[in-house]
Tab-separated table of C-alpha atoms in Angstrom:
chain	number	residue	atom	x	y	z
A	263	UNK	CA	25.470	21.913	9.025
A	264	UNK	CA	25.822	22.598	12.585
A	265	UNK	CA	27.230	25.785	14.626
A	266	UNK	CA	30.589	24.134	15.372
A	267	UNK	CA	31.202	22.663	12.052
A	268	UNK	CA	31.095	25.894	10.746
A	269	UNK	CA	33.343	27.377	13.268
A	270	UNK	CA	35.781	24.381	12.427
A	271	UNK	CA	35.450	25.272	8.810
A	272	UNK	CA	36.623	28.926	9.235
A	273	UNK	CA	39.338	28.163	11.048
A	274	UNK	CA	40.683	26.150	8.646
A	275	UNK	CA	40.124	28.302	6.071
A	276	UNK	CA	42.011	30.995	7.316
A	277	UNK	CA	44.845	28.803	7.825
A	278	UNK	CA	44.908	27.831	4.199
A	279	UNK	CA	44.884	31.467	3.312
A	280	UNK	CA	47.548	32.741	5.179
A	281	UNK	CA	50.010	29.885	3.353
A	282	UNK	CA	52.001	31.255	0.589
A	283	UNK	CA	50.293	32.099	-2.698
A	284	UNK	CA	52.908	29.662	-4.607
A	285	UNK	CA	51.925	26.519	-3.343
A	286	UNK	CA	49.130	24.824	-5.756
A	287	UNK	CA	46.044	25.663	-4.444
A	288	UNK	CA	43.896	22.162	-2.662
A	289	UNK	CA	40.412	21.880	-4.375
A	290	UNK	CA	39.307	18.343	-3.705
A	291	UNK	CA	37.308	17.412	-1.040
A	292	UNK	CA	37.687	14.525	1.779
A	293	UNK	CA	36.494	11.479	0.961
A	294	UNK	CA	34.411	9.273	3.528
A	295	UNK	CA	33.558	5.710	3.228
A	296	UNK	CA	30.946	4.088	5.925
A	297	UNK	CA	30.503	0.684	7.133
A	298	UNK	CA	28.156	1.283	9.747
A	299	UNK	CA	25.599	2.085	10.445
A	300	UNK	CA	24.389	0.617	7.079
A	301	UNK	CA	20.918	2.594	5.603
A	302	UNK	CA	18.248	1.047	7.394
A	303	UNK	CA	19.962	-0.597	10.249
A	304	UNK	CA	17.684	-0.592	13.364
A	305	UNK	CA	19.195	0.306	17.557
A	306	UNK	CA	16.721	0.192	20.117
A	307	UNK	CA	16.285	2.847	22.548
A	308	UNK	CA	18.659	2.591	25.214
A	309	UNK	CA	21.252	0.751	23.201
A	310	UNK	CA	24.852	1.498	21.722
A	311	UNK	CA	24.882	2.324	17.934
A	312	UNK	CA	28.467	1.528	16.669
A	313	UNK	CA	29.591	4.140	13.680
A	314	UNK	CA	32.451	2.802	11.471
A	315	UNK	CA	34.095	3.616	8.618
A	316	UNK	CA	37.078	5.842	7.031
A	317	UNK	CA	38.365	9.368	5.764
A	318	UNK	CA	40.853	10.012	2.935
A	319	UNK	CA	42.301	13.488	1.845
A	320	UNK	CA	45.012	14.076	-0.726
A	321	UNK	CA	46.807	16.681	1.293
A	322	UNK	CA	45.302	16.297	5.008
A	323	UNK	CA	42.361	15.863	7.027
A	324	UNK	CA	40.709	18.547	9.755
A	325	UNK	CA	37.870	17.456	11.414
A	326	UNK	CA	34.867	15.844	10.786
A	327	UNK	CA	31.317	15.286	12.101
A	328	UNK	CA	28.488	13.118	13.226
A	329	UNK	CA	25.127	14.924	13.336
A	330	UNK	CA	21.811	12.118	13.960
A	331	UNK	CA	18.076	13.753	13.888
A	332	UNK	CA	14.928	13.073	13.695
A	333	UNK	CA	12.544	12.671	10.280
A	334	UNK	CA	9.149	13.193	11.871
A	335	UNK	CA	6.803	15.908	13.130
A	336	UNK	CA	8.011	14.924	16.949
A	337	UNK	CA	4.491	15.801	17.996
A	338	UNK	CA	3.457	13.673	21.246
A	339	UNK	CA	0.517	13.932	23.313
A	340	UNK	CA	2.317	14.719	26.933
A	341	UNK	CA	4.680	11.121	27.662
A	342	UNK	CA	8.084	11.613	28.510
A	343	UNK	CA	9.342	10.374	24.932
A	344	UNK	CA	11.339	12.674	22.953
A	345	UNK	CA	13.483	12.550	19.581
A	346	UNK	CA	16.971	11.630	19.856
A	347	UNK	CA	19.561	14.088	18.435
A	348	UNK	CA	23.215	13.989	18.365
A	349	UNK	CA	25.839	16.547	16.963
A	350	UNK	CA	29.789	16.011	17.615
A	351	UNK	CA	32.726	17.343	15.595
A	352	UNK	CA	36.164	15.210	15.976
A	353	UNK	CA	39.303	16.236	15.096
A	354	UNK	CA	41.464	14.439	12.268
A	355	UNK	CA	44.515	14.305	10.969
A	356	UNK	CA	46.686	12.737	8.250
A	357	UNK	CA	45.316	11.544	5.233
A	358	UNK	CA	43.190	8.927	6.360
A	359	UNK	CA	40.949	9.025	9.488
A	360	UNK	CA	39.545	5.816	11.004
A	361	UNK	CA	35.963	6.359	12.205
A	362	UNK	CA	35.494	4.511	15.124
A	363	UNK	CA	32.917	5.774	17.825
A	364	UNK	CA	30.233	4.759	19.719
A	365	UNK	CA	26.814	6.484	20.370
A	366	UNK	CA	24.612	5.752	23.451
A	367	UNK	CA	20.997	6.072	22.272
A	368	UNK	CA	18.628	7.548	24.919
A	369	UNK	CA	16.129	5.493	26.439
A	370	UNK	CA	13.614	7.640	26.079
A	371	UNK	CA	14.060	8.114	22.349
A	372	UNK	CA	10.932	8.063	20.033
A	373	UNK	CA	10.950	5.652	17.638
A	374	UNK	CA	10.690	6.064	14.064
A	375	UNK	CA	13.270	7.207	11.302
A	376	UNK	CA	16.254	9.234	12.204
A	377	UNK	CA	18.885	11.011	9.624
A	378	UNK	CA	22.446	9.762	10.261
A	379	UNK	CA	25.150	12.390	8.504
A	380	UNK	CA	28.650	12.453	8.235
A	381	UNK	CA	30.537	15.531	6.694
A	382	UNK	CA	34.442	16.453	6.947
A	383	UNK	CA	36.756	19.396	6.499
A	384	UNK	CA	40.587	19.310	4.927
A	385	UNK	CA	43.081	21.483	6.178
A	386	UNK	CA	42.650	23.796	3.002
A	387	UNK	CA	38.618	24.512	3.939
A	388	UNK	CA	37.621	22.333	1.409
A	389	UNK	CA	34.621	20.087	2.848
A	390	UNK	CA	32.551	17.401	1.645
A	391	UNK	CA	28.609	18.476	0.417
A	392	UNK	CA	24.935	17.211	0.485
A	393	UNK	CA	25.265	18.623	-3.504
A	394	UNK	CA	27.658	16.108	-4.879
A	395	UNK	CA	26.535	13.045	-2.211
A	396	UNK	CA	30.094	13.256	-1.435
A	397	UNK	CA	28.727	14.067	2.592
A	398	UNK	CA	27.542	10.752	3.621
A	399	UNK	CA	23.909	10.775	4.261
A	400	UNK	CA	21.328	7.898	5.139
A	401	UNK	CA	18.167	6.834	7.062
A	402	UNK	CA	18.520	4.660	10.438
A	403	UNK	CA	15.872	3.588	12.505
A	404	UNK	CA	15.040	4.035	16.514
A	405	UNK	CA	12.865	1.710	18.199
A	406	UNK	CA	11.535	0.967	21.509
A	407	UNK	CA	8.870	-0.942	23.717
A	408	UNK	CA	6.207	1.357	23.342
A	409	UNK	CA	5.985	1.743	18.953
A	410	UNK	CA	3.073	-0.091	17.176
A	411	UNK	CA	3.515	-3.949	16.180
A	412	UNK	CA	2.984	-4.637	12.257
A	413	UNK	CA	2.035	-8.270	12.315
A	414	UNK	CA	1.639	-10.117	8.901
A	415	UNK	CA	-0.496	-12.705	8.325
A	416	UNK	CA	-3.007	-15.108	6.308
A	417	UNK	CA	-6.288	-15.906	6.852
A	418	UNK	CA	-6.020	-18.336	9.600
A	419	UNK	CA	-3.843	-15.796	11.505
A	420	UNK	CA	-0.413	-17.397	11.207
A	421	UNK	CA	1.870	-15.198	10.671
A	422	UNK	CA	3.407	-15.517	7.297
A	423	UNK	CA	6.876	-13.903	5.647
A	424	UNK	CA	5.308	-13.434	2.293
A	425	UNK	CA	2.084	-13.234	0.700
A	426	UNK	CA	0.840	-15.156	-2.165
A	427	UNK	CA	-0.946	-13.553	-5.037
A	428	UNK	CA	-2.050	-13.860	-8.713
A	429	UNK	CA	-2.311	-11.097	-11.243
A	430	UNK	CA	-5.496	-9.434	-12.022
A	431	UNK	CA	-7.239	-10.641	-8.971
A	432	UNK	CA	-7.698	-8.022	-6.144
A	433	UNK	CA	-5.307	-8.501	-3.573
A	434	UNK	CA	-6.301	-9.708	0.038
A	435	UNK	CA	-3.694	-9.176	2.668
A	436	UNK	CA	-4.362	-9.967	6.639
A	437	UNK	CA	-3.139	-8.849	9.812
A	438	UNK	CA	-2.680	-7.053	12.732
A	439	UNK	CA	-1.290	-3.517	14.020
A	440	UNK	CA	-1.220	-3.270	17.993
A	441	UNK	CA	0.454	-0.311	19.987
A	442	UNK	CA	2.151	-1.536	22.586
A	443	UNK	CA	1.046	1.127	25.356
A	444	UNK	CA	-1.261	3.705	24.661
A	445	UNK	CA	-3.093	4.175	21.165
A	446	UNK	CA	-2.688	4.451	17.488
A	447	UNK	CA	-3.257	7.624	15.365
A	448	UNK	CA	-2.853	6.681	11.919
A	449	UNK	CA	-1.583	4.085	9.256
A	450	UNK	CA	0.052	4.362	5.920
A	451	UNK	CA	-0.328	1.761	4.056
A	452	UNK	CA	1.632	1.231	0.387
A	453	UNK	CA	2.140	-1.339	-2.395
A	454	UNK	CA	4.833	-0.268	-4.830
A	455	UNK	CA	8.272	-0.939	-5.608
A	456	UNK	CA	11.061	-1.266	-3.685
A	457	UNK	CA	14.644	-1.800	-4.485
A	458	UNK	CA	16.555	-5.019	-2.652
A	459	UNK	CA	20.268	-3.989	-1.164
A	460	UNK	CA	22.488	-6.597	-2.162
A	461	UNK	CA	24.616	-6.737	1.137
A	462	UNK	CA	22.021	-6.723	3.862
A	463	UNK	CA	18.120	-7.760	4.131
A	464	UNK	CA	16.449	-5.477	6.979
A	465	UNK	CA	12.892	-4.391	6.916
A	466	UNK	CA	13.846	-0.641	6.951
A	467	UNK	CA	16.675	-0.441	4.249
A	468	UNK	CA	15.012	-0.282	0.674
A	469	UNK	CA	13.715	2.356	-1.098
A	470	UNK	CA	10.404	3.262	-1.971
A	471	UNK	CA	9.559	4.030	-5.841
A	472	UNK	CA	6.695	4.475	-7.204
A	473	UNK	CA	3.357	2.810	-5.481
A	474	UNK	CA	0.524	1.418	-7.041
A	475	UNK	CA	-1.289	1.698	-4.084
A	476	UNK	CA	-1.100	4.180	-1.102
A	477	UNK	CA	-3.752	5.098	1.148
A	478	UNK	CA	-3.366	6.995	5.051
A	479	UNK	CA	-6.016	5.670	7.216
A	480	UNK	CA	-7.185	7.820	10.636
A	481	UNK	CA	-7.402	5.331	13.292
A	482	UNK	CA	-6.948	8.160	16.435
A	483	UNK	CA	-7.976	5.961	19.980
A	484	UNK	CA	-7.995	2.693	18.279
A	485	UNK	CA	-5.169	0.544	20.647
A	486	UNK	CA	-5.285	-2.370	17.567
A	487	UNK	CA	-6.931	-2.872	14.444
A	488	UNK	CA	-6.629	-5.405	11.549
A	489	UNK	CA	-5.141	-4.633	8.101
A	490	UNK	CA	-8.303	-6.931	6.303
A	491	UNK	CA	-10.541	-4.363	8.149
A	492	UNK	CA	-8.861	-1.139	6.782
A	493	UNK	CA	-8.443	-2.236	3.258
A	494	UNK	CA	-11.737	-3.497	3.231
A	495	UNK	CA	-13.299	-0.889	0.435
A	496	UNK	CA	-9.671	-1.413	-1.386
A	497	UNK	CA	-8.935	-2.991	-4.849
A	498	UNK	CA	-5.137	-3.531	-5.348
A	499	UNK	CA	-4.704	-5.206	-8.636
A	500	UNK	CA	-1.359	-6.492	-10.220
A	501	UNK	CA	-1.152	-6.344	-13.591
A	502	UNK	CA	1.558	-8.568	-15.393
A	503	UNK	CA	2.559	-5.074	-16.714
A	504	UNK	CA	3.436	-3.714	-13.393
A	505	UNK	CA	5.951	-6.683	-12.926
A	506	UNK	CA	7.242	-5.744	-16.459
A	507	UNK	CA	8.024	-2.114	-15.148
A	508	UNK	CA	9.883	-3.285	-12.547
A	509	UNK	CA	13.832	-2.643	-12.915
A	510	UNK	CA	16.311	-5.561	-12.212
A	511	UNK	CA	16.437	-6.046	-8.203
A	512	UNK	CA	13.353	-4.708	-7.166
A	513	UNK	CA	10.299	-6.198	-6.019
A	514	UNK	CA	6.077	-5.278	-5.208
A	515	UNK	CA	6.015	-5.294	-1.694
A	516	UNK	CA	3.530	-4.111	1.127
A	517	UNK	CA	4.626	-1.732	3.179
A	518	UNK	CA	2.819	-0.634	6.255
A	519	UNK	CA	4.187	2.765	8.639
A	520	UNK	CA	2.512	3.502	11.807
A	521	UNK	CA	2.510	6.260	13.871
A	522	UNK	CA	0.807	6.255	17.072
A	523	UNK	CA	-0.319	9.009	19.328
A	524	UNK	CA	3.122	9.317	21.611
A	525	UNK	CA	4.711	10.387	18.543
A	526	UNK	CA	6.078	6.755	18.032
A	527	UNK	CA	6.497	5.475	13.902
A	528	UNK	CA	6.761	1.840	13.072
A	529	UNK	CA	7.226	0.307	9.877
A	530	UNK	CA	7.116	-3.118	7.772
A	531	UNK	CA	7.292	-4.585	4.893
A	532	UNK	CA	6.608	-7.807	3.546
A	533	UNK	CA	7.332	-9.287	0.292
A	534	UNK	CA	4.557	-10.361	-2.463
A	535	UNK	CA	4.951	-13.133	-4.264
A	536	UNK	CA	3.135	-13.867	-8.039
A	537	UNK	CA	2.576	-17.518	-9.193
């Protein structure tokens, strides 16, 4: 929580306290409801992110506030990228609050995954909380020119939007990961379980669970190299019990996150599919 939304919390707080001791004391926290940014939505560098949604309160709102940072290390190797932040309290009022702003993303931002929180304060001090999820919290992605291209394909090289594969046989995938200026410093590469969102299909919303493969490869200097080559020691088998683990909505996918050597991280994803 940020310096201001502190300050705006003990201000209202010693409002409430100076009110008479026979009114019935407000306990409950705001309520906030987003529509966007939804988790995993992508904005380019340089672009407009549009933040919607809406605040309830049983006896009346305060303020509340937008805070966006970075999930990564930040470390770059002297290009004029940097990680995007942004922090702004607004007041409210009433006991609903539209949420309706707009945030100008930096050109210069470094792509890669980026924490997008909303939190708000009543007039009685009471304010929402990371503790009880009742503070909205959720992962967005940057992007720009210069990130690393995941590039998916089978073994002629066309590119391909899902992999075939059959159980108990070791899994072959193909590709190609390019940075688009400058280098590549290393590669994550995962097959596990990831849970579908009902409402939306981009390559940054699901969640991870558990992987049944996950191996970091070093690949400092390199400015492309091919998936075949670095899982070329690899043996990813699929057992028909793995598929039986999995819980209603999710599927085995492989999931690829690149960072390269401006600080830059890239990720993809790409469904595979079991005669």
């Amino acid at each position: 929580m940020k310096k201001n939304f502190w300050i705006a919390l003990f201000a209202v707080t010693m409002i409430s306290a100076c009110e008479s001791d026979d009114n019935t004391p407000d306990l409950t926290a705001p309520v906030i409801e987003m529509e966007e940014p939804f988790p995993g939505d992508s904005f380019a560098a340089g672009w407009t992110m549009h933040v919607l949604g809406e605040i309830t309160d049983d006896e009346g709102l305060a303020s509340y506030n937008i805070t966006i940072h970075d999930d990564f290390d930040g470390h770059t190797h002297g290009r004029v990228l940097e990680a995007f932040s942004y922090d702004q309290s607004f007041v409210a009022s009433g006991t609903m609050q539209e949420i309706d702003q707009e945030i100008e993303i930096t050109e210069t931002a470094t792509a890669g995954p980026y924490h997008f929180v909303v939190q708000a304060i009543d007039e009685a001090g009471n304010t929402t909380s990371f503790a009880d999820g009742s503070t909205i919290e959720s992962e967005i992605w940057i992007t720009n020119d210069e990130m690393a291209l995941i590039h998916f394909e089978d073994a002629n090289g066309t590119e391909v939007d899902e992999y075939e594969a059959e159980l108990g046989v070791s899994l072959a995938f193909y590709g190609h990961i390019e940075d688009q200026e400058g280098a590549l410093d290393h590669v994550d590469i995962q097959v596990g379980h990831v849970e579908e969102s009902e409402e939306h299909d981009h390559s940054h919303e699901r969640v991870l669970e558990d992987a049944i493969y996950d191996e970091e490869f070093e690949v400092e200097g390199a400015t492309s190299v091919t998936i075949e080559s670095l899982l070329a020691n690899a043996n990813i088998v699929v057992t028909q019990s793995d598929l039986d683990a999995l819980e209603e909505g999710e599927h085995l996918y492989l999931i690829i996150t690149v960072k390269d050597e401006d600080g830059n991280y890239s990720k993809n994803q790409i469904a595979i599919h079991f005669d």
